PDB file of C-alpha atoms in Angstrom:
ATOM      1  CA  MET G   1       0.000   0.000   0.000  1.00  0.00           C
ATOM      2  CA  PRO G   2       1.389   3.484  -0.864  1.00  0.00           C
ATOM      3  CA  GLU G   3       2.622   5.586   2.046  1.00  0.00           C
ATOM      4  CA  GLN G   4       0.310   8.412   3.091  1.00  0.00           C
ATOM      5  CA  GLN G   5       1.612  11.909   2.414  1.00  0.00           C
ATOM      6  CA  PRO G   6       1.425  14.648   5.070  1.00  0.00           C
ATOM      7  CA  SER G   7      -1.522  17.018   4.908  1.00  0.00           C
ATOM      8  CA  VAL G   8      -1.115  19.750   2.298  1.00  0.00           C
ATOM      9  CA  VAL G   9      -2.680  23.175   1.836  1.00  0.00           C
ATOM     10  CA  ASP G  10      -3.380  22.644  -1.891  1.00  0.00           C
ATOM     11  CA  LYS G  11      -6.785  20.961  -1.837  1.00  0.00           C
ATOM     12  CA  ALA G  12      -6.570  19.988  -5.491  1.00  0.00           C
ATOM     13  CA  GLU G  13      -3.365  18.116  -4.614  1.00  0.00           C
ATOM     14  CA  VAL G  14      -5.258  16.220  -1.900  1.00  0.00           C
ATOM     15  CA  LEU G  15      -7.768  15.048  -4.513  1.00  0.00           C
ATOM     16  CA  ALA G  16      -4.927  14.164  -6.889  1.00  0.00           C
ATOM     17  CA  ARG G  17      -3.462  11.918  -4.183  1.00  0.00           C
ATOM     18  CA  VAL G  18      -6.876  10.328  -3.636  1.00  0.00           C
ATOM     19  CA  ALA G  19      -7.193   9.643  -7.372  1.00  0.00           C
ATOM     20  CA  THR G  20      -3.685   8.136  -7.449  1.00  0.00           C
ATOM     21  CA  VAL G  21      -4.368   5.636  -4.665  1.00  0.00           C
ATOM     22  CA  ILE G  22      -7.758   4.730  -6.176  1.00  0.00           C
ATOM     23  CA  ASP G  23      -5.981   4.008  -9.483  1.00  0.00           C
ATOM     24  CA  ALA G  24      -3.611   1.739  -7.558  1.00  0.00           C
ATOM     25  CA  GLY G  25      -6.594  -0.157  -6.141  1.00  0.00           C
ATOM     26  CA  TYR G  26      -6.567   1.325  -2.641  1.00  0.00           C
ATOM     27  CA  MET G  27     -10.079   2.768  -2.180  1.00  0.00           C
ATOM     28  CA  ASP G  28      -9.794   2.684   1.626  1.00  0.00           C
ATOM     29  CA  SER G  29      -6.588   4.723   1.442  1.00  0.00           C
ATOM     30  CA  GLY G  30      -8.448   7.301  -0.643  1.00  0.00           C
ATOM     31  CA  ARG G  31     -11.068   7.559   2.083  1.00  0.00           C
ATOM     32  CA  GLU G  32      -8.376   7.919   4.751  1.00  0.00           C
ATOM     33  CA  ILE G  33      -6.631  10.729   2.859  1.00  0.00           C
ATOM     34  CA  LEU G  34      -9.911  12.613   2.472  1.00  0.00           C
ATOM     35  CA  GLN G  35     -10.845  12.142   6.124  1.00  0.00           C
ATOM     36  CA  ALA G  36      -7.433  13.388   7.273  1.00  0.00           C
ATOM     37  CA  ASP G  37      -6.667  16.192   4.818  1.00  0.00           C
ATOM     38  CA  TYR G  38      -9.951  17.356   3.281  1.00  0.00           C
ATOM     39  CA  PRO G  39     -12.837  15.992   5.362  1.00  0.00           C
ATOM     40  CA  PHE G  40     -16.461  16.430   4.433  1.00  0.00           C
ATOM     41  CA  ALA G  41     -17.972  19.189   6.580  1.00  0.00           C
ATOM     42  CA  PRO G  42     -21.710  19.437   5.913  1.00  0.00           C
ATOM     43  CA  VAL G  43     -23.091  22.971   5.770  1.00  0.00           C
ATOM     44  CA  ILE G  44     -26.202  23.263   7.892  1.00  0.00           C
ATOM     45  CA  LYS G  45     -28.586  25.960   6.736  1.00  0.00           C
ATOM     46  CA  SER G  46     -29.422  28.375   9.500  1.00  0.00           C
ATOM     47  CA  GLY G  47     -32.262  30.826   9.118  1.00  0.00           C
ATOM     48  CA  ARG G  48     -32.233  33.963  11.236  1.00  0.00           C
ATOM     49  CA  ARG G  49     -34.254  37.138  10.977  1.00  0.00           C
ATOM     50  CA  TYR G  50     -33.136  40.355  12.605  1.00  0.00           C
ATOM     51  CA  THR G  51     -35.337  43.218  13.737  1.00  0.00           C
ATOM     52  CA  ASP G  52     -35.011  46.525  11.930  1.00  0.00           C
ATOM     53  CA  ARG G  53     -33.538  48.032  15.096  1.00  0.00           C
ATOM     54  CA  GLN G  54     -30.928  45.268  15.417  1.00  0.00           C
ATOM     55  CA  CYS G  55     -29.955  45.888  11.801  1.00  0.00           C
ATOM     56  CA  LEU G  56     -29.718  49.651  12.270  1.00  0.00           C
ATOM     57  CA  HIS G  57     -27.589  49.322  15.408  1.00  0.00           C
ATOM     58  CA  LEU G  58     -25.137  47.210  13.419  1.00  0.00           C
ATOM     59  CA  PHE G  59     -25.249  49.516  10.389  1.00  0.00           C
ATOM     60  CA  TYR G  60     -24.469  52.483  12.659  1.00  0.00           C
ATOM     61  CA  ARG G  61     -21.716  50.535  14.416  1.00  0.00           C
ATOM     62  CA  ASP G  62     -20.067  49.817  11.044  1.00  0.00           C
ATOM     63  CA  GLY G  63     -20.720  53.315   9.697  1.00  0.00           C
ATOM     64  CA  PHE G  64     -23.018  52.066   6.905  1.00  0.00           C
ATOM     65  CA  LEU G  65     -19.929  50.610   5.257  1.00  0.00           C
ATOM     66  CA  ASP G  66     -19.709  47.313   3.382  1.00  0.00           C
ATOM     67  CA  ARG G  67     -17.008  45.642   5.461  1.00  0.00           C
ATOM     68  CA  TYR G  68     -16.046  43.358   2.554  1.00  0.00           C
ATOM     69  CA  SER G  69     -15.685  46.004  -0.166  1.00  0.00           C
ATOM     70  CA  GLY G  70     -15.313  49.315   1.675  1.00  0.00           C
ATOM     71  CA  GLN G  71     -18.281  50.754  -0.257  1.00  0.00           C
ATOM     72  CA  ARG G  72     -20.738  53.094   1.450  1.00  0.00           C
ATOM     73  CA  LEU G  73     -24.269  51.704   1.874  1.00  0.00           C
ATOM     74  CA  VAL G  74     -27.694  53.329   2.220  1.00  0.00           C
ATOM     75  CA  ASN G  75     -30.434  52.906   4.822  1.00  0.00           C
ATOM     76  CA  PRO G  76     -33.034  50.427   3.433  1.00  0.00           C
ATOM     77  CA  GLY G  77     -35.832  52.886   4.183  1.00  0.00           C
ATOM     78  CA  ALA G  78     -34.050  55.676   2.313  1.00  0.00           C
ATOM     79  CA  LEU G  79     -33.659  53.419  -0.724  1.00  0.00           C
ATOM     80  CA  ARG G  80     -37.371  52.576  -0.692  1.00  0.00           C
ATOM     81  CA  LEU G  81     -38.350  56.218  -0.129  1.00  0.00           C
ATOM     82  CA  LEU G  82     -36.315  57.241  -3.177  1.00  0.00           C
ATOM     83  CA  SER G  83     -38.147  54.555  -5.120  1.00  0.00           C
ATOM     84  CA  ALA G  84     -41.517  55.862  -3.939  1.00  0.00           C
ATOM     85  CA  LEU G  85     -40.533  59.398  -4.965  1.00  0.00           C
ATOM     86  CA  LEU G  86     -38.944  58.414  -8.306  1.00  0.00           C
ATOM     87  CA  PRO G  87     -40.661  55.152  -9.273  1.00  0.00           C
ATOM     88  CA  GLU G  88     -39.787  55.257 -12.979  1.00  0.00           C
ATOM     89  CA  ASP G  89     -36.110  56.103 -12.479  1.00  0.00           C
ATOM     90  CA  PHE G  90     -35.469  54.183  -9.259  1.00  0.00           C
ATOM     91  CA  PRO G  91     -37.905  51.240  -9.311  1.00  0.00           C
ATOM     92  CA  ALA G  92     -38.213  48.649  -6.560  1.00  0.00           C
ATOM     93  CA  HIS G  93     -40.254  45.472  -6.906  1.00  0.00           C
ATOM     94  CA  PRO G  94     -41.726  44.095  -3.640  1.00  0.00           C
ATOM     95  CA  ASN G  95     -40.337  40.633  -4.476  1.00  0.00           C
ATOM     96  CA  TRP G  96     -36.975  41.929  -5.741  1.00  0.00           C
ATOM     97  CA  LEU G  97     -37.714  41.010  -9.358  1.00  0.00           C
ATOM     98  CA  MET G  98     -34.458  41.983 -11.076  1.00  0.00           C
ATOM     99  CA  SER G  99     -36.131  43.217 -14.252  1.00  0.00           C
ATOM    100  CA  LYS G 100     -38.177  45.687 -12.162  1.00  0.00           C
ATOM    101  CA  THR G 101     -35.725  46.727  -9.437  1.00  0.00           C
ATOM    102  CA  HIS G 102     -32.860  49.207  -9.675  1.00  0.00           C
ATOM    103  CA  PHE G 103     -29.496  47.479  -9.153  1.00  0.00           C
ATOM    104  CA  ALA G 104     -28.765  49.839  -6.244  1.00  0.00           C
ATOM    105  CA  PHE G 105     -30.992  47.581  -4.141  1.00  0.00           C
ATOM    106  CA  TRP G 106     -28.340  44.860  -4.435  1.00  0.00           C
ATOM    107  CA  GLU G 107     -25.248  47.075  -4.473  1.00  0.00           C
ATOM    108  CA  LEU G 108     -26.182  49.517  -1.697  1.00  0.00           C
ATOM    109  CA  PHE G 109     -28.769  47.720   0.459  1.00  0.00           C
ATOM    110  CA  PRO G 110     -27.094  46.895   3.810  1.00  0.00           C
ATOM    111  CA  THR G 111     -27.503  43.499   5.428  1.00  0.00           C
ATOM    112  CA  ILE G 112     -26.084  41.596   8.386  1.00  0.00           C
ATOM    113  CA  ASP G 113     -23.633  38.819   7.573  1.00  0.00           C
ATOM    114  CA  HIS G 114     -21.793  36.390   9.814  1.00  0.00           C
ATOM    115  CA  LEU G 115     -18.062  36.853   9.307  1.00  0.00           C
ATOM    116  CA  GLU G 116     -17.585  33.203  10.295  1.00  0.00           C
ATOM    117  CA  PRO G 117     -20.637  31.404   8.895  1.00  0.00           C
ATOM    118  CA  VAL G 118     -22.936  29.997  11.578  1.00  0.00           C
ATOM    119  CA  ALA G 119     -23.377  26.891   9.422  1.00  0.00           C
ATOM    120  CA  ARG G 120     -19.667  26.289   9.877  1.00  0.00           C
ATOM    121  CA  GLY G 121     -19.331  27.008  13.569  1.00  0.00           C
ATOM    122  CA  GLY G 122     -19.530  30.807  13.801  1.00  0.00           C
ATOM    123  CA  VAL G 123     -21.500  32.324  16.665  1.00  0.00           C
ATOM    124  CA  ASP G 124     -24.722  34.223  16.072  1.00  0.00           C
ATOM    125  CA  ASP G 125     -24.064  37.417  18.002  1.00  0.00           C
ATOM    126  CA  ALA G 126     -22.841  40.946  17.353  1.00  0.00           C
ATOM    127  CA  SER G 127     -19.179  39.941  17.753  1.00  0.00           C
ATOM    128  CA  ASN G 128     -19.512  37.888  14.535  1.00  0.00           C
ATOM    129  CA  TRP G 129     -21.828  40.260  12.621  1.00  0.00           C
ATOM    130  CA  VAL G 130     -20.640  42.613   9.904  1.00  0.00           C
ATOM    131  CA  CYS G 131     -22.448  45.024   7.635  1.00  0.00           C
ATOM    132  CA  THR G 132     -22.313  44.171   3.944  1.00  0.00           C
ATOM    133  CA  SER G 133     -24.363  44.712   0.810  1.00  0.00           C
ATOM    134  CA  MET G 134     -27.074  42.348  -0.353  1.00  0.00           C
ATOM    135  CA  LEU G 135     -24.842  41.551  -3.341  1.00  0.00           C
ATOM    136  CA  ARG G 136     -21.791  40.615  -1.267  1.00  0.00           C
ATOM    137  CA  ASN G 137     -23.900  38.742   1.281  1.00  0.00           C
ATOM    138  CA  SER G 138     -25.371  36.586  -1.484  1.00  0.00           C
ATOM    139  CA  ALA G 139     -21.953  35.986  -3.039  1.00  0.00           C
ATOM    140  CA  LYS G 140     -20.327  35.072   0.271  1.00  0.00           C
ATOM    141  CA  ALA G 141     -23.038  32.587   1.290  1.00  0.00           C
ATOM    142  CA  HIS G 142     -21.421  29.929   3.543  1.00  0.00           C
ATOM    143  CA  TRP G 143     -17.825  30.707   2.545  1.00  0.00           C
ATOM    144  CA  THR G 144     -15.183  32.381   4.680  1.00  0.00           C
ATOM    145  CA  ILE G 145     -13.487  35.550   3.474  1.00  0.00           C
ATOM    146  CA  GLN G 146     -10.201  33.615   3.351  1.00  0.00           C
ATOM    147  CA  GLU G 147     -11.714  31.092   0.945  1.00  0.00           C
ATOM    148  CA  LEU G 148     -12.969  33.917  -1.271  1.00  0.00           C
ATOM    149  CA  GLY G 149      -9.740  35.918  -1.129  1.00  0.00           C
ATOM    150  CA  TRP G 150     -11.581  38.869   0.441  1.00  0.00           C
ATOM    151  CA  SER G 151     -10.383  41.095   3.257  1.00  0.00           C
ATOM    152  CA  LEU G 152     -12.233  42.783   6.096  1.00  0.00           C
ATOM    153  CA  HIS G 153     -12.301  46.576   5.902  1.00  0.00           C
ATOM    154  CA  PRO G 154     -12.330  48.591   9.139  1.00  0.00           C
ATOM    155  CA  PRO G 155     -15.727  49.975  10.114  1.00  0.00           C
ATOM    156  CA  GLY G 156     -16.765  53.423   9.012  1.00  0.00           C
ATOM    157  CA  VAL G 157     -17.864  56.256  11.286  1.00  0.00           C
ATOM    158  CA  HIS G 158     -21.570  57.046  11.268  1.00  0.00           C
ATOM    159  CA  THR G 159     -20.947  60.744  11.940  1.00  0.00           C
ATOM    160  CA  ASP G 160     -19.109  60.832   8.583  1.00  0.00           C
ATOM    161  CA  TRP G 161     -21.705  58.752   6.697  1.00  0.00           C
ATOM    162  CA  ASP G 162     -25.054  57.672   8.122  1.00  0.00           C
ATOM    163  CA  GLY G 163     -26.416  55.935   5.037  1.00  0.00           C
ATOM    164  CA  LEU G 164     -28.765  58.891   4.355  1.00  0.00           C
ATOM    165  CA  THR G 165     -30.582  58.080   7.598  1.00  0.00           C
ATOM    166  CA  GLY G 166     -30.648  61.736   8.666  1.00  0.00           C
ATOM    167  CA  TRP G 167     -32.098  62.785   5.319  1.00  0.00           C
ATOM    168  CA  PHE G 168     -34.615  59.920   5.430  1.00  0.00           C
ATOM    169  CA  VAL G 169     -35.913  60.854   8.896  1.00  0.00           C
ATOM    170  CA  ARG G 170     -36.007  64.613   8.181  1.00  0.00           C
ATOM    171  CA  TYR G 171     -37.806  64.153   4.869  1.00  0.00           C
ATOM    172  CA  LEU G 172     -40.556  62.055   6.446  1.00  0.00           C
ATOM    173  CA  GLN G 173     -40.926  64.472   9.346  1.00  0.00           C
ATOM    174  CA  ASN G 174     -41.526  67.210   6.762  1.00  0.00           C
ATOM    175  CA  TYR G 175     -43.679  65.073   4.437  1.00  0.00           C
ATOM    176  CA  PRO G 176     -45.510  62.568   6.677  1.00  0.00           C
ATOM    177  CA  ASP G 177     -47.908  61.635   3.843  1.00  0.00           C
ATOM    178  CA  MET G 178     -45.147  59.316   2.571  1.00  0.00           C
ATOM    179  CA  LEU G 179     -45.626  57.235   5.733  1.00  0.00           C
ATOM    180  CA  THR G 180     -48.601  55.603   4.013  1.00  0.00           C
ATOM    181  CA  HIS G 181     -46.006  53.269   2.456  1.00  0.00           C
ATOM    182  CA  ALA G 182     -45.819  50.479   5.042  1.00  0.00           C
ATOM    183  CA  TYR G 183     -42.192  49.533   4.324  1.00  0.00           C
ATOM    184  CA  VAL G 184     -41.055  53.179   4.478  1.00  0.00           C
ATOM    185  CA  ALA G 185     -43.022  53.732   7.712  1.00  0.00           C
ATOM    186  CA  ARG G 186     -41.506  50.635   9.320  1.00  0.00           C
ATOM    187  CA  TRP G 187     -37.949  51.759   8.613  1.00  0.00           C
ATOM    188  CA  PHE G 188     -38.790  55.342   9.601  1.00  0.00           C
ATOM    189  CA  ARG G 189     -39.886  54.258  13.085  1.00  0.00           C
ATOM    190  CA  ALA G 190     -36.762  52.159  13.593  1.00  0.00           C
ATOM    191  CA  SER G 191     -34.450  54.790  12.072  1.00  0.00           C
ATOM    192  CA  ALA G 192     -35.842  57.649  14.154  1.00  0.00           C
ATOM    193  CA  ASP G 193     -35.546  55.550  17.317  1.00  0.00           C
ATOM    194  CA  VAL G 194     -31.999  54.290  16.747  1.00  0.00           C
ATOM    195  CA  ARG G 195     -30.780  57.630  15.399  1.00  0.00           C
ATOM    196  CA  SER G 196     -32.034  59.412  18.523  1.00  0.00           C
ATOM    197  CA  GLN G 197     -30.081  56.944  20.677  1.00  0.00           C
ATOM    198  CA  LEU G 198     -26.823  57.186  18.737  1.00  0.00           C
ATOM    199  CA  THR G 199     -26.590  60.815  17.607  1.00  0.00           C
TER     200      THR G 199
END
């Protein structure tokens, strides 16, 4: 039986070694190499919903900055308000239909992501939460930033950029008729509350 090689970083090389021992007729050795150097780690889907206030606290903590790209992000309520004011130029579909939603809703819509995926052992608390865009959150999925070759940007400062939260709250205080939009009203209540606590 061929001698087992030490564990290697190159995962393709691990599979090449497995293929080599299988070719030599040693299926069990192939299993042993995989178990030692590239074991199967099932990803367990974990669903978690955050309140608007939890989201806003994190967005303020990270300065409305996408921690994976360094790009500034915009309060979800402000995005939807802009869509309500300029529906032809800045459309938003309630079910995120791409053909009827401005791409800003993926590029600039902030979300909470787990830096270390919960499905792979990361904890579900603020110490493991980062602000990122809907686009980056979807792309990252259950991967680590090391696996994707990404880096973690330092948080922004909400006094420098508040994701248009100040504008959003002031506009609705001046034009309360826009609060008939349920989604806008929901984010207004949360934004006004959290903003009053943090500014």
